[in-house]
CSV table of C-alpha atoms and ligand atoms in Angstrom, one decimal:
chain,number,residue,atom,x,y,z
A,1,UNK,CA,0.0,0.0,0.0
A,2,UNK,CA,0.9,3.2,-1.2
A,3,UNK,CA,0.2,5.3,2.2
A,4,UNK,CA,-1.3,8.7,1.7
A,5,UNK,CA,1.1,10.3,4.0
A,6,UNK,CA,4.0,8.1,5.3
A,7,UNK,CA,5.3,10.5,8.4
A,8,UNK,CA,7.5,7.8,9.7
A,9,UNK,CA,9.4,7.4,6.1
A,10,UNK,CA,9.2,11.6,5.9
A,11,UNK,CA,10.9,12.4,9.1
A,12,UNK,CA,13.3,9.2,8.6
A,13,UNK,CA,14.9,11.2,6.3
A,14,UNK,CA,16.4,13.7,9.1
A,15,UNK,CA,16.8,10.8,11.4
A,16,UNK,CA,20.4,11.7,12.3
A,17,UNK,CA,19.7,15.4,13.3
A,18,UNK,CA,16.4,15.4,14.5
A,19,UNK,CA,17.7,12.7,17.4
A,20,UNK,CA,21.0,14.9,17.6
A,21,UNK,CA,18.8,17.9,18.1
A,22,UNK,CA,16.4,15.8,20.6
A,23,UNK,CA,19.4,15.0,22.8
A,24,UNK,CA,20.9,18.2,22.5
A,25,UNK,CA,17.5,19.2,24.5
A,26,UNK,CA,17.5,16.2,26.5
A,27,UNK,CA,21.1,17.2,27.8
A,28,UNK,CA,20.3,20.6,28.5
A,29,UNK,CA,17.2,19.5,31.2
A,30,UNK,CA,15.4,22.3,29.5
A,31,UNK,CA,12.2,21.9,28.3
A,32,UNK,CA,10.6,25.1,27.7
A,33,UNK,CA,10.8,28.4,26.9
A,34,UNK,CA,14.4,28.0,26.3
A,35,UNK,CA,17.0,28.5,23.8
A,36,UNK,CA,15.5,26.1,20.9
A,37,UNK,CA,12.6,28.1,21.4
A,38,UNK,CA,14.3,31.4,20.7
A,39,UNK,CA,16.8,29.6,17.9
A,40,UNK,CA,13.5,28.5,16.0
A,41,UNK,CA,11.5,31.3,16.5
A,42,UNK,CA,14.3,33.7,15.3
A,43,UNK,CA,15.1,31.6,12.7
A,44,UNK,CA,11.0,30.5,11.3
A,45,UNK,CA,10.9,35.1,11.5
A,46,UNK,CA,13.6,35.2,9.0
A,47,UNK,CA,12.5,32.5,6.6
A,48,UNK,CA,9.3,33.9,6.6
A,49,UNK,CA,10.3,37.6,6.4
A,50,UNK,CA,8.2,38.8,9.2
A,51,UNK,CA,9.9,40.8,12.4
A,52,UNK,CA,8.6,38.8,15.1
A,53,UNK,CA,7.4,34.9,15.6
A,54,UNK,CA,6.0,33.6,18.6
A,55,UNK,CA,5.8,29.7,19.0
A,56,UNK,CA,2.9,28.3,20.5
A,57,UNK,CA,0.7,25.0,21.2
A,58,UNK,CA,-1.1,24.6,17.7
A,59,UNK,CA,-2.2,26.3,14.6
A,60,UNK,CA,-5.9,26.8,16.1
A,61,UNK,CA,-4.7,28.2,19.1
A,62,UNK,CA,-2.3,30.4,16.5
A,63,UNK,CA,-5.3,31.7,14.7
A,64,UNK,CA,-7.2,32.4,18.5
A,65,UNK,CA,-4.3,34.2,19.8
A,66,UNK,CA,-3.9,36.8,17.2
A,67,UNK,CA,-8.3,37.1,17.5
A,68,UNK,CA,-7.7,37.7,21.2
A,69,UNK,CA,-4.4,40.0,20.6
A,70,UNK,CA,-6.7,42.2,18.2
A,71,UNK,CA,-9.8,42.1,20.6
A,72,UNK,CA,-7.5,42.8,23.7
A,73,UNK,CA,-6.4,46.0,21.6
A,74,UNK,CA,-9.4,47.3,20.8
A,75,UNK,CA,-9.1,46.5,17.1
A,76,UNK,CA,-11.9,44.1,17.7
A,77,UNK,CA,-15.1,43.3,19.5
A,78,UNK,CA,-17.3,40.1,20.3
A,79,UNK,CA,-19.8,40.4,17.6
A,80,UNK,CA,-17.8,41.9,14.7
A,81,UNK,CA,-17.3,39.6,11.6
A,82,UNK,CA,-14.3,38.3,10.0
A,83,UNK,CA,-14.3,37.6,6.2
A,84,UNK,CA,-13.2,33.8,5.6
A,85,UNK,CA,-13.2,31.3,2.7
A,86,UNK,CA,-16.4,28.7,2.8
A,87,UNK,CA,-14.0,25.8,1.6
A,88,UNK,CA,-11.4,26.0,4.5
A,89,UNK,CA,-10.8,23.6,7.4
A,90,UNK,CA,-12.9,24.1,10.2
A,91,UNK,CA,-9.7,25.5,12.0
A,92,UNK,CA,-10.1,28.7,10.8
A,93,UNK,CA,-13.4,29.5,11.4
A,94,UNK,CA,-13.3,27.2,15.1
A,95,UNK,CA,-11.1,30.2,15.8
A,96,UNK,CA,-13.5,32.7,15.1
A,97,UNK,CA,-16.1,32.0,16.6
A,98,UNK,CA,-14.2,30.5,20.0
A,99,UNK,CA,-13.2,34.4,20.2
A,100,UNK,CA,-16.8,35.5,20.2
A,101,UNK,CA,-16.7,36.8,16.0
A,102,UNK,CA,-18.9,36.5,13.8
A,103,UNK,CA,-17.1,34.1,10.1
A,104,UNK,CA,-18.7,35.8,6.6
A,105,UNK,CA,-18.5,33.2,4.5
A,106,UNK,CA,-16.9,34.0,0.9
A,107,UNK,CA,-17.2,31.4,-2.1
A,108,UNK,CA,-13.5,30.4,-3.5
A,109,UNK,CA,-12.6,30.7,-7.0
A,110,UNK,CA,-13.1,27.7,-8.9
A,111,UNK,CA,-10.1,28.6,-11.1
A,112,UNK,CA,-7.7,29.0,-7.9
A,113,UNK,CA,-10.0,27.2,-4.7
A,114,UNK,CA,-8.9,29.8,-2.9
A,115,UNK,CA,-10.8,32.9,-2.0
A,116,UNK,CA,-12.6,34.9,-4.8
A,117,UNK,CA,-11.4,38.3,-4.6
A,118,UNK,CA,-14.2,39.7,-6.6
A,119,UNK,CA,-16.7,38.9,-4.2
A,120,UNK,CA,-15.2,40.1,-1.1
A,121,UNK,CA,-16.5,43.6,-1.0
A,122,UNK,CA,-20.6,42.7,-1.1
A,123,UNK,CA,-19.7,40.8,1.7
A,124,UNK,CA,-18.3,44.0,3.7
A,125,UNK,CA,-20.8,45.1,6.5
A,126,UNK,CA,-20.1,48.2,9.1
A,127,UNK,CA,-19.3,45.2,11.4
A,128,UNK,CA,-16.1,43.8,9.7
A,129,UNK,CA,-12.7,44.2,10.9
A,130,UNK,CA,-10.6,41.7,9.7
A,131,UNK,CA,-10.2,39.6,6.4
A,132,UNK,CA,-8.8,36.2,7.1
A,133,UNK,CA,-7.0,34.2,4.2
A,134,UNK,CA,-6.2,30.5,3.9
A,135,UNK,CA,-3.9,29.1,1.5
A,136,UNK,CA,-5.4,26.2,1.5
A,137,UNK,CA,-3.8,23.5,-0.1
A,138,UNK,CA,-0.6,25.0,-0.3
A,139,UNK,CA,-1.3,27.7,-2.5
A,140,UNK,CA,-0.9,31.0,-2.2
A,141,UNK,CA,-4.5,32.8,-1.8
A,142,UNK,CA,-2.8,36.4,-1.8
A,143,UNK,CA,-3.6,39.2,-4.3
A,144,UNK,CA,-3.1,42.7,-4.8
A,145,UNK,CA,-6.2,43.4,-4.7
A,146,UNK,CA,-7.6,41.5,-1.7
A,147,UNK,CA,-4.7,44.1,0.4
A,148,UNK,CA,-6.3,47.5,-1.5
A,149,UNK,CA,-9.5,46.3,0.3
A,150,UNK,CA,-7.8,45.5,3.3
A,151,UNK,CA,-6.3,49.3,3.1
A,152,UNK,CA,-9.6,50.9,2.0
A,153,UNK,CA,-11.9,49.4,4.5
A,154,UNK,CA,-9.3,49.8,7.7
A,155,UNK,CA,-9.2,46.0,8.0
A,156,UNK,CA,-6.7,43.7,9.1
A,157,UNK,CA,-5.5,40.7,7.1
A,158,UNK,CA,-5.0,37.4,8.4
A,159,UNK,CA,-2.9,34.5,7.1
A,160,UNK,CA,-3.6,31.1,7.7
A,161,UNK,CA,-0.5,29.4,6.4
A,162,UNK,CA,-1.3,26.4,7.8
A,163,UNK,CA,-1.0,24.3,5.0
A,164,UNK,CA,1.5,26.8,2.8
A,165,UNK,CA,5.3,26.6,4.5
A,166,UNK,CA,7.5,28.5,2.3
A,167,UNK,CA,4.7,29.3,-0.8
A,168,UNK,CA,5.8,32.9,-1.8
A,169,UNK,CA,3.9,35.3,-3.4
A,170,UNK,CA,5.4,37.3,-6.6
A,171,UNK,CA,5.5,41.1,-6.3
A,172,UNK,CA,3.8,42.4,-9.4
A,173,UNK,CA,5.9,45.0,-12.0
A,174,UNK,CA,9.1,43.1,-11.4
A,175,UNK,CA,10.0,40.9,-14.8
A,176,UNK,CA,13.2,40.0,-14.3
A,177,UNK,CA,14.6,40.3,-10.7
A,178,UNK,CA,11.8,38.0,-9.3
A,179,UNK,CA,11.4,39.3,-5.7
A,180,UNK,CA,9.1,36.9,-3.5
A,181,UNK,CA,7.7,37.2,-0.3
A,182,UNK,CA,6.4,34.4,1.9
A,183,UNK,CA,3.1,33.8,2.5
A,184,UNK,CA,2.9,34.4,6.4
A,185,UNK,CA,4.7,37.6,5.6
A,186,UNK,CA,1.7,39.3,3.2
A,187,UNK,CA,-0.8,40.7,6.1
A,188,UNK,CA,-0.9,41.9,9.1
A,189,UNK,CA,-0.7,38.8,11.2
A,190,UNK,CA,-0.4,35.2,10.0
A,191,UNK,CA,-1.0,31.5,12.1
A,192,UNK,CA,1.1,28.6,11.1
A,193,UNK,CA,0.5,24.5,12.2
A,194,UNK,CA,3.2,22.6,12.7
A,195,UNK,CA,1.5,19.4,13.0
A,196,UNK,CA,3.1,16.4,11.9
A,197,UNK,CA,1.1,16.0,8.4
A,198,UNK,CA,2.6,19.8,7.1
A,199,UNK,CA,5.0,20.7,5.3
A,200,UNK,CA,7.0,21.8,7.8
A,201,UNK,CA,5.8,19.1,10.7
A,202,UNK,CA,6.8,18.6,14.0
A,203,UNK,CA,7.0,15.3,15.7
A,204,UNK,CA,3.4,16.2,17.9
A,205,UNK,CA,1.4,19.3,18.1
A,206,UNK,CA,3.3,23.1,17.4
A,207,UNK,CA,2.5,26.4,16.5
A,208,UNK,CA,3.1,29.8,15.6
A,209,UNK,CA,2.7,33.7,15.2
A,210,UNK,CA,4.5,35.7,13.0
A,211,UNK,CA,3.9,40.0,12.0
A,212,UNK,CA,5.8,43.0,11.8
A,213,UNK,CA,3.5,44.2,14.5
A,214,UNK,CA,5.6,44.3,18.0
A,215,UNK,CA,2.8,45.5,20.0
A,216,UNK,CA,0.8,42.7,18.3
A,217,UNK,CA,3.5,40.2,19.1
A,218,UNK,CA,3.9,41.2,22.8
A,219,UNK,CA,0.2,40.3,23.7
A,220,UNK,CA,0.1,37.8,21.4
A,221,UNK,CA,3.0,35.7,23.8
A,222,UNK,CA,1.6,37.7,27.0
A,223,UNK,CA,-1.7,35.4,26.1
A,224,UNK,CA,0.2,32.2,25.4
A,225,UNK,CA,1.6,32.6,28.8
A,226,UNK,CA,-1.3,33.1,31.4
A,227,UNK,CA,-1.6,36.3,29.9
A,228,UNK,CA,1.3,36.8,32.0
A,229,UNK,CA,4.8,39.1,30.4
A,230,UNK,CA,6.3,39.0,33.8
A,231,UNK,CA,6.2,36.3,36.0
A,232,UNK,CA,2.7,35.9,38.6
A,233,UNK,CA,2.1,39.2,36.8
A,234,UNK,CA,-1.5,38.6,34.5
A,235,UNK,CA,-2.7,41.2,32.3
A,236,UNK,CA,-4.8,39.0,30.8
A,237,UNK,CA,-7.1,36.1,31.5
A,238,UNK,CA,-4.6,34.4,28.9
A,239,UNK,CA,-4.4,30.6,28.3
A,240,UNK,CA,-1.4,28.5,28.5
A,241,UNK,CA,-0.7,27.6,24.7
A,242,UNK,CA,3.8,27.5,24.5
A,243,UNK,CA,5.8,25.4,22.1
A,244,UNK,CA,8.1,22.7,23.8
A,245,UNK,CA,11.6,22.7,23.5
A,246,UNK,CA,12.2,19.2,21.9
A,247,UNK,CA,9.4,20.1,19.2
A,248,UNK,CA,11.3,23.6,18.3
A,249,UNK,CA,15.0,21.5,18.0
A,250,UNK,CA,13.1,19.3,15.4
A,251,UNK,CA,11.4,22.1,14.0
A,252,UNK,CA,14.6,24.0,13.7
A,253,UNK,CA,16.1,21.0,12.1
A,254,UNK,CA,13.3,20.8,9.1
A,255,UNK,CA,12.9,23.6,8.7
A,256,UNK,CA,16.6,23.7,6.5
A,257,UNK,CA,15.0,21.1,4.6
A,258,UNK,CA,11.9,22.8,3.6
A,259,UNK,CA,12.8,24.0,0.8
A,260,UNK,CA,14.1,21.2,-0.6
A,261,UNK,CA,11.1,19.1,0.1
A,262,UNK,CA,8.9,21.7,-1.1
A,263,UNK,CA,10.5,21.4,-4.6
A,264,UNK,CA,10.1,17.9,-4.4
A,265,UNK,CA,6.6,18.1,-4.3
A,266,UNK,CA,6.3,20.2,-7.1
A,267,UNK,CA,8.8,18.0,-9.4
A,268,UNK,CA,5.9,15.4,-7.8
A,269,UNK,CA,2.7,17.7,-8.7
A,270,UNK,CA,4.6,18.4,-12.2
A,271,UNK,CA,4.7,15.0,-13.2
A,272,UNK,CA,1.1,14.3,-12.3
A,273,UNK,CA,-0.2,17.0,-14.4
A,274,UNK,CA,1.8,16.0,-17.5
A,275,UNK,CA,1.3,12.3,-17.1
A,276,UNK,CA,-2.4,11.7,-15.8
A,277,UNK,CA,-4.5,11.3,-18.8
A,278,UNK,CA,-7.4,10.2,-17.7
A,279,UNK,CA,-10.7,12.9,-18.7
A,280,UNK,CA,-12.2,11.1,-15.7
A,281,UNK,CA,-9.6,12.6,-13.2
A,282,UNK,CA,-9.4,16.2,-13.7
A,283,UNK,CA,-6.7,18.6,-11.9
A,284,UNK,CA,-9.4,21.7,-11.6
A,285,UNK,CA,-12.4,22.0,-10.1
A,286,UNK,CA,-14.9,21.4,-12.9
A,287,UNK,CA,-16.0,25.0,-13.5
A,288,UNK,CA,-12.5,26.3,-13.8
A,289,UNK,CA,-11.3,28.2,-16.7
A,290,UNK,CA,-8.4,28.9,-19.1
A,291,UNK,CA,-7.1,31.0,-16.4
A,292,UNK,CA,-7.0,28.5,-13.8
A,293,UNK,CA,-4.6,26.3,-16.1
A,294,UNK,CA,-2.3,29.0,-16.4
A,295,UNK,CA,-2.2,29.9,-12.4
A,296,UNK,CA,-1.3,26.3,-12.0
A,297,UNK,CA,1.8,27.0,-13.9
A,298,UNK,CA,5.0,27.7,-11.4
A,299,UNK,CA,5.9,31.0,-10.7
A,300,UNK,CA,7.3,32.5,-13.8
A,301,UNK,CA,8.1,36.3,-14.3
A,302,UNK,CA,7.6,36.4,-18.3
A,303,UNK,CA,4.0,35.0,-17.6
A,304,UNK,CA,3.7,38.4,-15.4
A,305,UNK,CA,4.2,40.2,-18.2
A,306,UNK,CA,3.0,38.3,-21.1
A,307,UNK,CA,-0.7,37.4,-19.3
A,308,UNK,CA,-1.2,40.9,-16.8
A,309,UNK,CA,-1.4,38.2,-13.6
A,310,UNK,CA,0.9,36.8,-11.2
A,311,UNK,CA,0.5,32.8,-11.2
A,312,UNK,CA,0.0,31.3,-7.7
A,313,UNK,CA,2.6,29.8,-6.0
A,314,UNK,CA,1.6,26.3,-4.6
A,315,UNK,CA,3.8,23.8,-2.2
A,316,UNK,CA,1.4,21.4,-2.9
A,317,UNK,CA,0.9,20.4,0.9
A,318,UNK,CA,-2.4,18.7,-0.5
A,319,UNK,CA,-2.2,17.8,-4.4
A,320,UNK,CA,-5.8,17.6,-5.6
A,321,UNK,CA,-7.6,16.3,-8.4
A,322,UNK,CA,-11.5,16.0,-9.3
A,323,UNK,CA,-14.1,13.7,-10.2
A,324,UNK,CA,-17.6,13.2,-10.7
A,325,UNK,CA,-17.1,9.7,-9.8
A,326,UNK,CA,-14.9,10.3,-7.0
A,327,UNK,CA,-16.0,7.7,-4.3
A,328,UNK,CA,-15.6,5.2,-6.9
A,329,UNK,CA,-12.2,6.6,-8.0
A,330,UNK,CA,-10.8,6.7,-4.2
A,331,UNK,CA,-12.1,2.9,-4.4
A,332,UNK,CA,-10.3,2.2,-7.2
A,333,UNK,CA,-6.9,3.4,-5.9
A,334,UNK,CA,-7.3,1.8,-2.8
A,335,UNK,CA,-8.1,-1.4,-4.4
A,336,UNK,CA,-4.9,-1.1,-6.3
A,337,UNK,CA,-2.9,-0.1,-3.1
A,338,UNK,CA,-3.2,3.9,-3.2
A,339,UNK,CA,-4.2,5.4,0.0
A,340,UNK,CA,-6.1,8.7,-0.8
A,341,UNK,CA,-8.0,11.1,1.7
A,342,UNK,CA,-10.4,13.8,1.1
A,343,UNK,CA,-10.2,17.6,2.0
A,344,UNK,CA,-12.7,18.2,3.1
A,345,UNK,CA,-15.9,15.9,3.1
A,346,UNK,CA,-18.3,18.4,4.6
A,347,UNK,CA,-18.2,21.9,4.6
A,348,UNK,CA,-17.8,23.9,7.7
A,349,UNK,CA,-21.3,25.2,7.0
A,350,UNK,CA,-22.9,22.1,6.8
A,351,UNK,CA,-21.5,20.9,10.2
A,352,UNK,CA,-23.6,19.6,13.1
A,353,UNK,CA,-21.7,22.2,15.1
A,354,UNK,CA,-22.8,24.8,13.3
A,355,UNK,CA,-26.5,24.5,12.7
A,356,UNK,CA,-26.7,27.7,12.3
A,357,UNK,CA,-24.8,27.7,8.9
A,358,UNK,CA,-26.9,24.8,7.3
A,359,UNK,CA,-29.1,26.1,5.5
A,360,UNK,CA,-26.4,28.3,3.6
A,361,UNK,CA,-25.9,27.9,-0.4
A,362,UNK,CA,-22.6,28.0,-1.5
A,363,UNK,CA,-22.5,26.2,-4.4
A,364,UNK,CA,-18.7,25.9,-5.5
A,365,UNK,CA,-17.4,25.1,-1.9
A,366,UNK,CA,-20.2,22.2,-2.0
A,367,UNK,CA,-19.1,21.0,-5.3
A,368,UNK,CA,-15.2,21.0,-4.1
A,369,UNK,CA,-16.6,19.2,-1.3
A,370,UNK,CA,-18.2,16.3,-3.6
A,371,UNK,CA,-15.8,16.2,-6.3
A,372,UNK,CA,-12.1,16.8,-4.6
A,373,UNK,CA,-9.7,13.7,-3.4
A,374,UNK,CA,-6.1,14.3,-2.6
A,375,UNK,CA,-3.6,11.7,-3.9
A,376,UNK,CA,-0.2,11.1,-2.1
A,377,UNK,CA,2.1,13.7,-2.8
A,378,UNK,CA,4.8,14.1,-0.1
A,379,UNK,CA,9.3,14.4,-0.7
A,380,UNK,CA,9.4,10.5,0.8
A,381,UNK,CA,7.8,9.0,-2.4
A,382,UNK,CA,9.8,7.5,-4.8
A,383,UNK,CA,9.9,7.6,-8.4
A,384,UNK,CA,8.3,4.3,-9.0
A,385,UNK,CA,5.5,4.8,-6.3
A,386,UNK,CA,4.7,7.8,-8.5
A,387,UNK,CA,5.2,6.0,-11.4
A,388,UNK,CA,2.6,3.4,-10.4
A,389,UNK,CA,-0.1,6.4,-8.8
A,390,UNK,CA,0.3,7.3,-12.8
A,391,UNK,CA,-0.3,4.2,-13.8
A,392,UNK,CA,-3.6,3.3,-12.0
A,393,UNK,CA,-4.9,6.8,-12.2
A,394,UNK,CA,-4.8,6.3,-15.8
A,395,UNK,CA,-6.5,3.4,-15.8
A,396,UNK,CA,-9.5,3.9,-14.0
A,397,UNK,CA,-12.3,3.9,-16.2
B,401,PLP,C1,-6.2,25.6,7.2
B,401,PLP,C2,-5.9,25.1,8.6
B,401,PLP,N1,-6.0,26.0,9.6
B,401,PLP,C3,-5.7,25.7,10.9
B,401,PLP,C4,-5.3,24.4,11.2
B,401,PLP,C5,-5.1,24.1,12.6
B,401,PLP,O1,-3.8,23.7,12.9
B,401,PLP,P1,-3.6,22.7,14.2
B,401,PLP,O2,-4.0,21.3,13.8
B,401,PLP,O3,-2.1,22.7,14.4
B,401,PLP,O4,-4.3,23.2,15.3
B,401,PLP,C6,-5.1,23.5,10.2
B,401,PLP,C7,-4.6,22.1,10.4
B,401,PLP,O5,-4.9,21.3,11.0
B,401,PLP,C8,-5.4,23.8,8.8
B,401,PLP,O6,-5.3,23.0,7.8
């Protein structure tokens, strides 16, 4: 069997360093708060391009932190709304409404799956503050446009770079010199996950914030920490949300890989567009257009200048492909020893938890939801596992 995401085969591949950084921590009898916190943290703020990172327990509680930071500032209120993508993980909108906001469902595009930007500003009421973004997938959900909004309307943007590690986004006007920024580095505030399925995993749960905002970053690890920034000292009712020392010494450790891995799995995603086939198996979502082809292409200055748009960056943490026959497709591959998984199967709208939702119509972020199933795609596979996920993918009839 082909698993869909071999972790022990992924993080086999640091072996060595991750247990000499695991010992290092071991040896020091210091477990948090320490100095693999601060050598990760400083060193996660410079990959990403953002001033300041703060570690902490989990990409939900990453997302909750910068709500309550925001709220704890006045920027926000109970009762305001944040603008969110309908297709996203629950994550992102758990966080909003855990913080007492209100989540304005957007539809994503179907050429992109990622947030339409055209439809953002009909869903502006006198109660929004923030817009939140998710680059879901692994692809950047950025645009120019979605940050003259943001400036327009006085409201914050959010990342969710849970699932987009080192994605960059392409600054416009710029055809030959190519200067990128990260995604976690595009708004005002971004969360990142570091659990063990990402791109850039940890070996149990992990998180972090990172901005440019110090004031921002202070309450963000005041919050993490009992609300505390001196010690039995609580400005806040905060929580206690801190990442460990052992998982910032592996995360420091990956984290010089990620790169690498990353263009692994676009050689990976490469080879699966130009060698799958099959008209049953597409690689957009069915009402995509010519557009979305070419903003699957990789990030390619002359297409700037030739086409008028910046293509869209994706680290394929989830590679996804579509079918009308989908169930029967995921059968297929299992049958023939390919472990697949779906993202997601419900919509956070249509959740039992959120009855209040149900009865919304978003039609493309239900159709994702039918048609979308994620084949393995992760830098452990090898070139004949891929060859044979060709293989059978082509085959299904
Ligand atoms: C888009 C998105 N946001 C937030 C999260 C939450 O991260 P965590 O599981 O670390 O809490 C996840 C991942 O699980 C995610 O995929």
């Amino acid at each position: 069997m082909i698993k869909y995401l071999d972790l022990k085969r992924i993080n086999g591949l640091y072996d060595a360093e991750i247990r000499e950084a695991v010992n290092k921590v071991l040896d020091s009898g210091w477990y948090l708060k320490g100095e693999a916190t601060r050598q990760f943290e400083e060193a996660y703020a410079n990959y990403i391009g953002t001033r300041y990172c703060v570690g902490c327990g989990n990409g939900l509680d990453a997302l909750k932190l910068i709500f309550r930071a925001y709220i704890e500032m006045g920027v926000m209120q109970q009762g305001d709304e944040v603008i969110v993508p309908a297709n996203t993980y629950i994550a992102s909108i758990l966080a909003i409404t855990e913080c007492g906001l209100t989540p304005a469902f957007v539809e994503p595009s179907s050429d992109t799956l990622q947030i339409d930007d055209t439809l953002i500003e009909q869903a502006i009421t006198p109660r929004t503050r923030a817009i939140m973004i998710v680059h879901l997938y692994g692809r950047c959900a950025y645009t120019s446009h979605i940050a003259d909004i943001c400036s327009c309307h006085n409201l914050k943007l959010i990342e969710d770079n849970a699932q987009a590690h080192g994605c960059t986004f392409l600054l416009p006007f710029t055809s030959h010199l190519l200067p990128l920024k990260r995604t976690g580095s595009l708004g005002h505030a971004a969360a990142h996950s570091f659990y063990p399925g990402k791109n850039l995993g940890a070996l149990g749960d992990a998180g972090a914030v990172t901005t440019d905002d110090s004031q921002l970053a202070d309450i963000v690890r005041a919050l993490g920490n009992y609300g505390s920034h001196q010690k039995y000292v609580h400005d806040y009712c905060g929580c206690n949300s801190r990442v460990d020392e052992i998982q910032a010494a592996i995360l420091f450790v990956k984290l010089k890989h990620l790169d690498a891995d990353n263009q692994r799995r676009k050689e990976i995603a490469a080879r699966y567009e130009r060698e799958v086939s099959n008209p049953l198996v597409r690689f957009l979502c069915p009402v995509g257009s010519k557009r979305a082809e070419l903003e699957r292409r990789p990030v390619d200055s002359e297409q700037y200048s030739r086409f008028g748009f910046a293509p869209r960056d994706c680290v394929y943490h989830i590679f996804t492909v579509f079918s009308s026959q989908r169930d029967r497709l995921q059968k297929f591959l299992a049958e023939n020893g390919v472990e697949t998984q779906i993202h997601y199967p419900i919509p956070p709208h249509k959740q039992k938890c959120y009855k209040e939702w149900n009865v919304l119509e978003l039609p493309i972020t239900e159709l994702i939801h039918e048609q979308e199933l994620s084949i393995p795609c992760h830098q452990a596979l090898t070139d004949e596992e891929i060859n044979r996920i060709i293989a059978i993918l082509n085959a299904f009839k």
